[in-house]
PDB file of C-alpha atoms in Angstrom:
ATOM      1  CA  MET A  18    -243.054 -97.986  17.873  1.00 48.00           C
ATOM      2  CA  VAL A  19    -239.910 -95.762  17.467  1.00 46.00           C
ATOM      3  CA  PHE A  20    -239.185 -93.149  20.051  1.00 45.00           C
ATOM      4  CA  PRO A  21    -237.418 -89.864  19.031  1.00 47.00           C
ATOM      5  CA  GLY A  22    -233.738 -90.456  19.041  1.00 45.00           C
ATOM      6  CA  SER A  23    -233.760 -94.214  19.616  1.00 43.00           C
ATOM      7  CA  MET A  24    -231.927 -94.818  16.411  1.00 45.00           C
ATOM      8  CA  MET A  25    -229.067 -92.552  17.401  1.00 46.00           C
ATOM      9  CA  LYS A  26    -225.659 -94.312  17.740  1.00 49.00           C
ATOM     10  CA  ASP A  27    -222.992 -93.533  20.411  1.00 50.00           C
ATOM     11  CA  ASP A  28    -219.471 -94.919  20.236  1.00 54.00           C
ATOM     12  CA  GLY A  29    -218.384 -92.895  23.105  1.00 54.00           C
ATOM     13  CA  PRO A  30    -217.002 -93.836  26.462  1.00 55.00           C
ATOM     14  CA  LYS A  31    -219.254 -95.969  28.511  1.00 53.00           C
ATOM     15  CA  ALA A  32    -219.679 -95.705  32.311  1.00 52.00           C
ATOM     16  CA  GLU A  33    -219.197 -98.649  34.703  1.00 55.00           C
ATOM     17  CA  ASN A  34    -222.859 -99.621  34.391  1.00 54.00           C
ATOM     18  CA  GLY A  35    -222.605 -99.713  30.409  1.00 54.00           C
ATOM     19  CA  PHE A  36    -224.693 -96.528  30.012  1.00 51.00           C
ATOM     20  CA  THR A  37    -223.252 -93.799  27.741  1.00 53.00           C
ATOM     21  CA  PRO A  38    -224.447 -90.006  27.840  1.00 50.00           C
ATOM     22  CA  LEU A  39    -226.492 -90.686  24.654  1.00 48.00           C
ATOM     23  CA  HIS A  40    -228.323 -93.568  26.530  1.00 51.00           C
ATOM     24  CA  TRP A  41    -229.307 -91.195  29.355  1.00 48.00           C
ATOM     25  CA  THR A  42    -230.415 -88.530  26.960  1.00 48.00           C
ATOM     26  CA  VAL A  43    -232.541 -91.180  25.034  1.00 47.00           C
ATOM     27  CA  SER A  44    -234.030 -92.500  28.461  1.00 49.00           C
ATOM     28  CA  VAL A  45    -234.973 -88.973  29.511  1.00 47.00           C
ATOM     29  CA  ASN A  46    -236.538 -88.111  26.248  1.00 51.00           C
ATOM     30  CA  VAL A  47    -238.787 -91.288  26.348  1.00 48.00           C
ATOM     31  CA  ALA A  48    -239.802 -90.746  29.845  1.00 49.00           C
ATOM     32  CA  LEU A  49    -240.820 -87.256  29.075  1.00 50.00           C
ATOM     33  CA  TRP A  50    -242.675 -88.343  25.682  1.00 50.00           C
ATOM     34  CA  VAL A  51    -244.521 -91.219  27.735  1.00 48.00           C
ATOM     35  CA  ALA A  52    -245.469 -88.724  30.501  1.00 51.00           C
ATOM     36  CA  GLN A  53    -246.716 -86.025  28.213  1.00 51.00           C
ATOM     37  CA  SER A  54    -248.738 -88.434  26.283  1.00 49.00           C
ATOM     38  CA  THR A  55    -250.365 -90.285  29.294  1.00 47.00           C
ATOM     39  CA  MET A  56    -251.085 -87.149  31.281  1.00 47.00           C
ATOM     40  CA  TYR A  57    -253.738 -86.112  28.541  1.00 44.00           C
ATOM     41  CA  ASN A  58    -255.319 -89.631  28.313  1.00 47.00           C
ATOM     42  CA  PRO A  59    -256.973 -90.694  31.768  1.00 45.00           C
ATOM     43  CA  CYS A  60    -260.033 -88.339  31.110  1.00 45.00           C
ATOM     44  CA  HIS A  61    -259.956 -88.449  27.420  1.00 45.00           C
ATOM     45  CA  MET A  62    -258.547 -85.106  27.057  1.00 47.00           C
ATOM     46  CA  PRO A  63    -257.333 -83.836  23.738  1.00 49.00           C
ATOM     47  CA  SER A  64    -253.885 -84.978  22.809  1.00 48.00           C
ATOM     48  CA  PRO A  65    -251.192 -82.462  21.732  1.00 51.00           C
ATOM     49  CA  ASN A  66    -250.892 -84.754  18.518  1.00 53.00           C
ATOM     50  CA  PRO A  67    -254.493 -85.920  17.590  1.00 51.00           C
ATOM     51  CA  GLY A  68    -254.592 -89.476  16.377  1.00 51.00           C
ATOM     52  CA  ARG A  69    -251.402 -90.575  17.973  1.00 51.00           C
ATOM     53  CA  THR A  70    -251.700 -93.944  19.859  1.00 51.00           C
ATOM     54  CA  LEU A  71    -249.984 -95.166  23.030  1.00 51.00           C
ATOM     55  CA  ASN A  72    -250.288 -98.999  23.758  1.00 56.00           C
ATOM     56  CA  ASN A  73    -252.939 -99.243  21.015  1.00 56.00           C
ATOM     57  CA  ILE A  74    -255.238 -96.700  22.843  1.00 56.00           C
ATOM     58  CA  GLN A  75    -256.712 -94.007  20.715  1.00 58.00           C
ATOM     59  CA  PHE A  76    -256.940 -90.560  22.403  1.00 56.00           C
ATOM     60  CA  GLY A  77    -260.572 -89.646  22.697  1.00 61.00           C
ATOM     61  CA  PRO A  78    -262.348 -86.343  22.012  1.00 65.00           C
ATOM     62  CA  PRO A  79    -262.499 -83.752  24.803  1.00 64.00           C
ATOM     63  CA  PRO A  80    -265.032 -84.206  27.368  1.00 63.00           C
ATOM     64  CA  PRO A  81    -268.224 -82.123  27.548  1.00 64.00           C
ATOM     65  CA  PRO A  82    -268.144 -78.875  29.566  1.00 62.00           C
ATOM     66  CA  LEU A  83    -268.756 -79.516  33.209  1.00 55.00           C
ATOM     67  CA  SER A  84    -271.740 -77.728  34.784  1.00 52.00           C
ATOM     68  CA  PHE A  85    -272.346 -77.143  38.565  1.00 49.00           C
ATOM     69  CA  THR A  86    -275.524 -76.212  40.545  1.00 50.00           C
ATOM     70  CA  HIS A  87    -275.033 -74.612  43.887  1.00 47.00           C
ATOM     71  CA  PRO A  88    -277.709 -75.918  46.251  1.00 49.00           C
ATOM     72  CA  TYR A  89    -277.776 -72.887  48.425  1.00 45.00           C
ATOM     73  CA  THR A  90    -280.272 -70.150  47.818  1.00 52.00           C
ATOM     74  CA  MET A  91    -279.321 -66.646  49.155  1.00 48.00           C
ATOM     75  CA  PRO A  92    -282.035 -65.301  51.276  1.00 57.00           C
ATOM     76  CA  THR A  93    -283.453 -62.008  50.367  1.00 64.00           C
ATOM     77  CA  ASN A  94    -284.387 -60.713  53.883  1.00 71.00           C
ATOM     78  CA  SER A  95    -282.424 -60.700  57.141  1.00 72.00           C
ATOM     79  CA  THR A  96    -283.606 -61.934  60.370  1.00 83.00           C
ATOM     80  CA  ILE A  97    -283.029 -59.913  63.329  1.00 83.00           C
ATOM     81  CA  GLU A  98    -282.744 -61.363  67.041  1.00 88.00           C
ATOM     82  CA  ASN A  99    -282.350 -58.943  69.817  1.00 89.00           C
ATOM     83  CA  ILE A 100    -280.487 -60.484  72.905  1.00 90.00           C
ATOM     84  CA  ASN A 101    -280.797 -59.201  76.526  1.00 89.00           C
ATOM     85  CA  THR A 102    -278.956 -61.393  79.227  1.00 89.00           C
ATOM     86  CA  PRO A 103    -280.766 -61.458  82.623  1.00 91.00           C
ATOM     87  CA  LYS A 104    -277.260 -61.386  84.397  1.00 90.00           C
ATOM     88  CA  ASN A 105    -276.744 -57.657  83.350  1.00 88.00           C
ATOM     89  CA  ALA A 106    -278.784 -54.562  84.034  1.00 87.00           C
ATOM     90  CA  GLN A 107    -281.924 -54.224  81.797  1.00 89.00           C
ATOM     91  CA  LEU A 108    -281.823 -51.083  79.608  1.00 86.00           C
ATOM     92  CA  THR A 109    -284.258 -52.201  77.090  1.00 90.00           C
ATOM     93  CA  SER A 110    -285.915 -48.751  76.711  1.00 89.00           C
ATOM     94  CA  ILE A 111    -282.712 -47.485  75.060  1.00 87.00           C
ATOM     95  CA  LEU A 112    -280.652 -50.557  73.910  1.00 86.00           C
ATOM     96  CA  SER A 113    -280.239 -54.259  73.497  1.00 90.00           C
ATOM     97  CA  HIS A 114    -277.208 -55.989  74.950  1.00 90.00           C
ATOM     98  CA  ALA A 115    -276.602 -57.476  71.531  1.00 89.00           C
ATOM     99  CA  VAL A 116    -278.294 -58.115  68.219  1.00 86.00           C
ATOM    100  CA  LYS A 117    -277.904 -61.195  65.789  1.00 84.00           C
ATOM    101  CA  ALA A 118    -278.414 -60.495  62.113  1.00 82.00           C
ATOM    102  CA  TYR A 119    -278.996 -63.570  59.900  1.00 80.00           C
ATOM    103  CA  GLY A 120    -279.125 -62.872  56.193  1.00 75.00           C
ATOM    104  CA  PRO A 121    -277.490 -61.634  53.058  1.00 70.00           C
ATOM    105  CA  GLY A 122    -275.506 -58.616  54.185  1.00 85.00           C
ATOM    106  CA  LEU A 123    -275.242 -55.507  56.200  1.00 90.00           C
ATOM    107  CA  ILE A 124    -275.263 -51.862  55.584  1.00 91.00           C
ATOM    108  CA  PHE A 125    -272.662 -49.494  57.331  1.00 93.00           C
ATOM    109  CA  CYS A 126    -274.171 -46.016  57.619  1.00 94.00           C
ATOM    110  CA  SER A 127    -271.749 -43.108  58.022  1.00 93.00           C
ATOM    111  CA  GLY A 128    -272.209 -40.874  60.931  1.00 94.00           C
ATOM    112  CA  CYS A 129    -274.976 -38.055  60.662  1.00 95.00           C
ATOM    113  CA  THR A 130    -274.831 -34.657  62.389  1.00 96.00           C
ATOM    114  CA  PRO A 131    -277.774 -32.269  62.937  1.00 96.00           C
ATOM    115  CA  HIS A 132    -277.335 -30.555  59.603  1.00 95.00           C
ATOM    116  CA  ASP A 133    -280.078 -30.132  57.177  1.00 91.00           C
ATOM    117  CA  SER A 134    -279.646 -30.748  53.347  1.00 90.00           C
ATOM    118  CA  ALA A 135    -278.069 -27.204  53.126  1.00 90.00           C
ATOM    119  CA  LEU A 136    -275.386 -28.119  55.623  1.00 90.00           C
ATOM    120  CA  THR A 137    -276.870 -25.801  58.308  1.00 94.00           C
ATOM    121  CA  ILE A 138    -277.387 -26.964  61.934  1.00 96.00           C
ATOM    122  CA  VAL A 139    -281.014 -26.930  62.717  1.00 96.00           C
ATOM    123  CA  GLU A 140    -282.217 -24.602  65.311  1.00 96.00           C
ATOM    124  CA  GLY A 141    -282.719 -25.530  68.756  1.00 97.00           C
ATOM    125  CA  GLY A 142    -280.823 -27.793  71.540  1.00 97.00           C
ATOM    126  CA  ILE A 143    -279.720 -31.237  72.066  1.00 98.00           C
ATOM    127  CA  LYS A 144    -283.360 -32.554  71.670  1.00 98.00           C
ATOM    128  CA  GLU A 145    -284.011 -30.890  68.320  1.00 98.00           C
ATOM    129  CA  HIS A 146    -280.505 -31.895  67.272  1.00 98.00           C
ATOM    130  CA  THR A 147    -281.088 -35.451  68.043  1.00 98.00           C
ATOM    131  CA  GLU A 148    -284.245 -35.486  66.106  1.00 98.00           C
ATOM    132  CA  GLN A 149    -282.462 -34.269  63.055  1.00 96.00           C
ATOM    133  CA  VAL A 150    -279.759 -36.641  63.355  1.00 96.00           C
ATOM    134  CA  ILE A 151    -282.090 -39.629  63.618  1.00 97.00           C
ATOM    135  CA  HIS A 152    -284.173 -38.023  60.714  1.00 95.00           C
ATOM    136  CA  ASN A 153    -281.017 -37.997  58.482  1.00 94.00           C
ATOM    137  CA  LEU A 154    -280.017 -41.495  59.319  1.00 95.00           C
ATOM    138  CA  THR A 155    -283.679 -42.499  58.446  1.00 94.00           C
ATOM    139  CA  ASN A 156    -283.072 -40.984  55.014  1.00 94.00           C
ATOM    140  CA  VAL A 157    -279.906 -43.050  54.449  1.00 94.00           C
ATOM    141  CA  LEU A 158    -281.502 -46.295  55.778  1.00 93.00           C
ATOM    142  CA  GLU A 159    -284.389 -45.901  53.350  1.00 93.00           C
ATOM    143  CA  SER A 160    -282.155 -44.989  50.577  1.00 90.00           C
ATOM    144  CA  ALA A 161    -280.118 -48.326  51.172  1.00 91.00           C
ATOM    145  CA  GLY A 162    -283.265 -50.438  51.379  1.00 88.00           C
ATOM    146  CA  SER A 163    -283.240 -50.947  55.219  1.00 91.00           C
ATOM    147  CA  SER A 164    -285.059 -49.401  58.058  1.00 95.00           C
ATOM    148  CA  TRP A 165    -284.594 -48.814  61.915  1.00 96.00           C
ATOM    149  CA  GLU A 166    -286.291 -52.207  62.648  1.00 95.00           C
ATOM    150  CA  LYS A 167    -283.225 -53.676  60.891  1.00 93.00           C
ATOM    151  CA  VAL A 168    -280.654 -51.759  62.666  1.00 95.00           C
ATOM    152  CA  VAL A 169    -278.192 -53.873  64.755  1.00 95.00           C
ATOM    153  CA  LYS A 170    -275.802 -51.229  66.321  1.00 97.00           C
ATOM    154  CA  VAL A 171    -275.915 -47.588  66.905  1.00 98.00           C
ATOM    155  CA  ASN A 172    -272.957 -45.487  67.947  1.00 98.00           C
ATOM    156  CA  VAL A 173    -273.705 -42.017  69.575  1.00 98.00           C
ATOM    157  CA  TYR A 174    -271.201 -39.227  69.946  1.00 98.00           C
ATOM    158  CA  LEU A 175    -271.762 -36.337  72.361  1.00 98.00           C
ATOM    159  CA  THR A 176    -269.714 -33.275  73.067  1.00 98.00           C
ATOM    160  CA  ASP A 177    -271.329 -33.023  76.339  1.00 98.00           C
ATOM    161  CA  MET A 178    -272.307 -36.089  78.462  1.00 98.00           C
ATOM    162  CA  ASN A 179    -274.508 -33.990  80.452  1.00 98.00           C
ATOM    163  CA  GLU A 180    -276.715 -33.948  77.476  1.00 98.00           C
ATOM    164  CA  PHE A 181    -277.089 -37.634  77.772  1.00 98.00           C
ATOM    165  CA  GLY A 182    -280.529 -37.698  79.336  1.00 97.00           C
ATOM    166  CA  ALA A 183    -282.260 -35.363  76.880  1.00 98.00           C
ATOM    167  CA  MET A 184    -280.681 -37.320  73.931  1.00 98.00           C
ATOM    168  CA  ASN A 185    -282.048 -40.548  75.320  1.00 97.00           C
ATOM    169  CA  GLU A 186    -285.561 -38.935  75.697  1.00 97.00           C
ATOM    170  CA  VAL A 187    -285.795 -38.279  71.885  1.00 98.00           C
ATOM    171  CA  TYR A 188    -283.985 -41.558  71.035  1.00 98.00           C
ATOM    172  CA  GLU A 189    -286.216 -43.710  73.124  1.00 97.00           C
ATOM    173  CA  ARG A 190    -289.245 -41.922  71.535  1.00 97.00           C
ATOM    174  CA  MET A 191    -288.171 -42.112  67.957  1.00 97.00           C
ATOM    175  CA  LEU A 192    -286.685 -45.472  67.601  1.00 97.00           C
ATOM    176  CA  PRO A 193    -288.842 -48.641  67.437  1.00 95.00           C
ATOM    177  CA  SER A 194    -288.509 -51.380  70.048  1.00 94.00           C
ATOM    178  CA  PRO A 195    -286.648 -53.633  70.800  1.00 93.00           C
ATOM    179  CA  LYS A 196    -283.858 -51.125  70.437  1.00 95.00           C
ATOM    180  CA  PRO A 197    -280.515 -52.078  68.794  1.00 96.00           C
ATOM    181  CA  ALA A 198    -277.332 -52.526  70.598  1.00 97.00           C
ATOM    182  CA  ARG A 199    -275.639 -49.028  71.300  1.00 97.00           C
ATOM    183  CA  THR A 200    -272.603 -47.387  72.527  1.00 98.00           C
ATOM    184  CA  CYS A 201    -272.584 -43.689  73.679  1.00 98.00           C
ATOM    185  CA  VAL A 202    -269.382 -41.748  74.262  1.00 98.00           C
ATOM    186  CA  GLN A 203    -268.288 -38.062  74.807  1.00 98.00           C
ATOM    187  CA  VAL A 204    -265.875 -36.584  72.376  1.00 98.00           C
ATOM    188  CA  VAL A 205    -263.891 -33.239  72.449  1.00 97.00           C
ATOM    189  CA  LYS A 206    -265.337 -32.009  69.101  1.00 97.00           C
ATOM    190  CA  LEU A 207    -267.546 -32.919  66.255  1.00 97.00           C
ATOM    191  CA  PRO A 208    -267.640 -31.776  62.557  1.00 93.00           C
ATOM    192  CA  GLY A 209    -269.507 -28.429  61.758  1.00 93.00           C
ATOM    193  CA  GLY A 210    -270.001 -27.475  65.377  1.00 95.00           C
ATOM    194  CA  ALA A 211    -272.383 -30.314  66.046  1.00 97.00           C
ATOM    195  CA  ASP A 212    -273.180 -31.411  69.498  1.00 97.00           C
ATOM    196  CA  VAL A 213    -274.312 -34.893  68.548  1.00 98.00           C
ATOM    197  CA  GLU A 214    -273.593 -37.492  65.848  1.00 97.00           C
ATOM    198  CA  MET A 215    -274.813 -41.041  65.121  1.00 98.00           C
ATOM    199  CA  GLU A 216    -273.863 -43.788  63.009  1.00 97.00           C
ATOM    200  CA  CYS A 217    -275.519 -47.273  62.649  1.00 96.00           C
ATOM    201  CA  ILE A 218    -275.139 -50.813  61.137  1.00 96.00           C
ATOM    202  CA  ALA A 219    -278.366 -52.380  59.588  1.00 93.00           C
ATOM    203  CA  ALA A 220    -279.154 -55.566  58.000  1.00 91.00           C
ATOM    204  CA  ILE A 221    -280.588 -55.544  54.471  1.00 85.00           C
TER     205      ILE A 221
END
């Protein structure tokens, strides 16, 4: 077998070890040629030059395409687990201390205010407004393929914390039990002159 450049002659000056610059050039070329050839051979991958042999080994055909089967099947429904520790005060009528969601994903619902579809705040006080907010969130959950039974967290924003009790009265009546985890805070102002806003996270 003849390597590229192996028949070249060099009468130039030699180093102490007897090698000339041409020797080094040929040696590097041979090493690269062998590496390029063998790197395609172990798995019978196609050679850059089909039909060429190395040590009497013929480069084989390319391997068949690999196929993989994932053993995991994605669940279609979520499982909700409400958690209430006996070490803390029990407020199960309005919230759970925590909620675990097992399943394919979560839905993050934007905050809803007591505005109707015409962007007008419904008449009445905090109770009527809370009803409208929950009604609006119900529409969003249904459109997203979920429901209040799959809600894991609710955030409530009030412009007056003195309305906390009245809001809770409607909230406790309209939401199914067990209740999701919840936070309620007072804010300075809400969009559109609203006095209450709610957002939630639900499982699919």
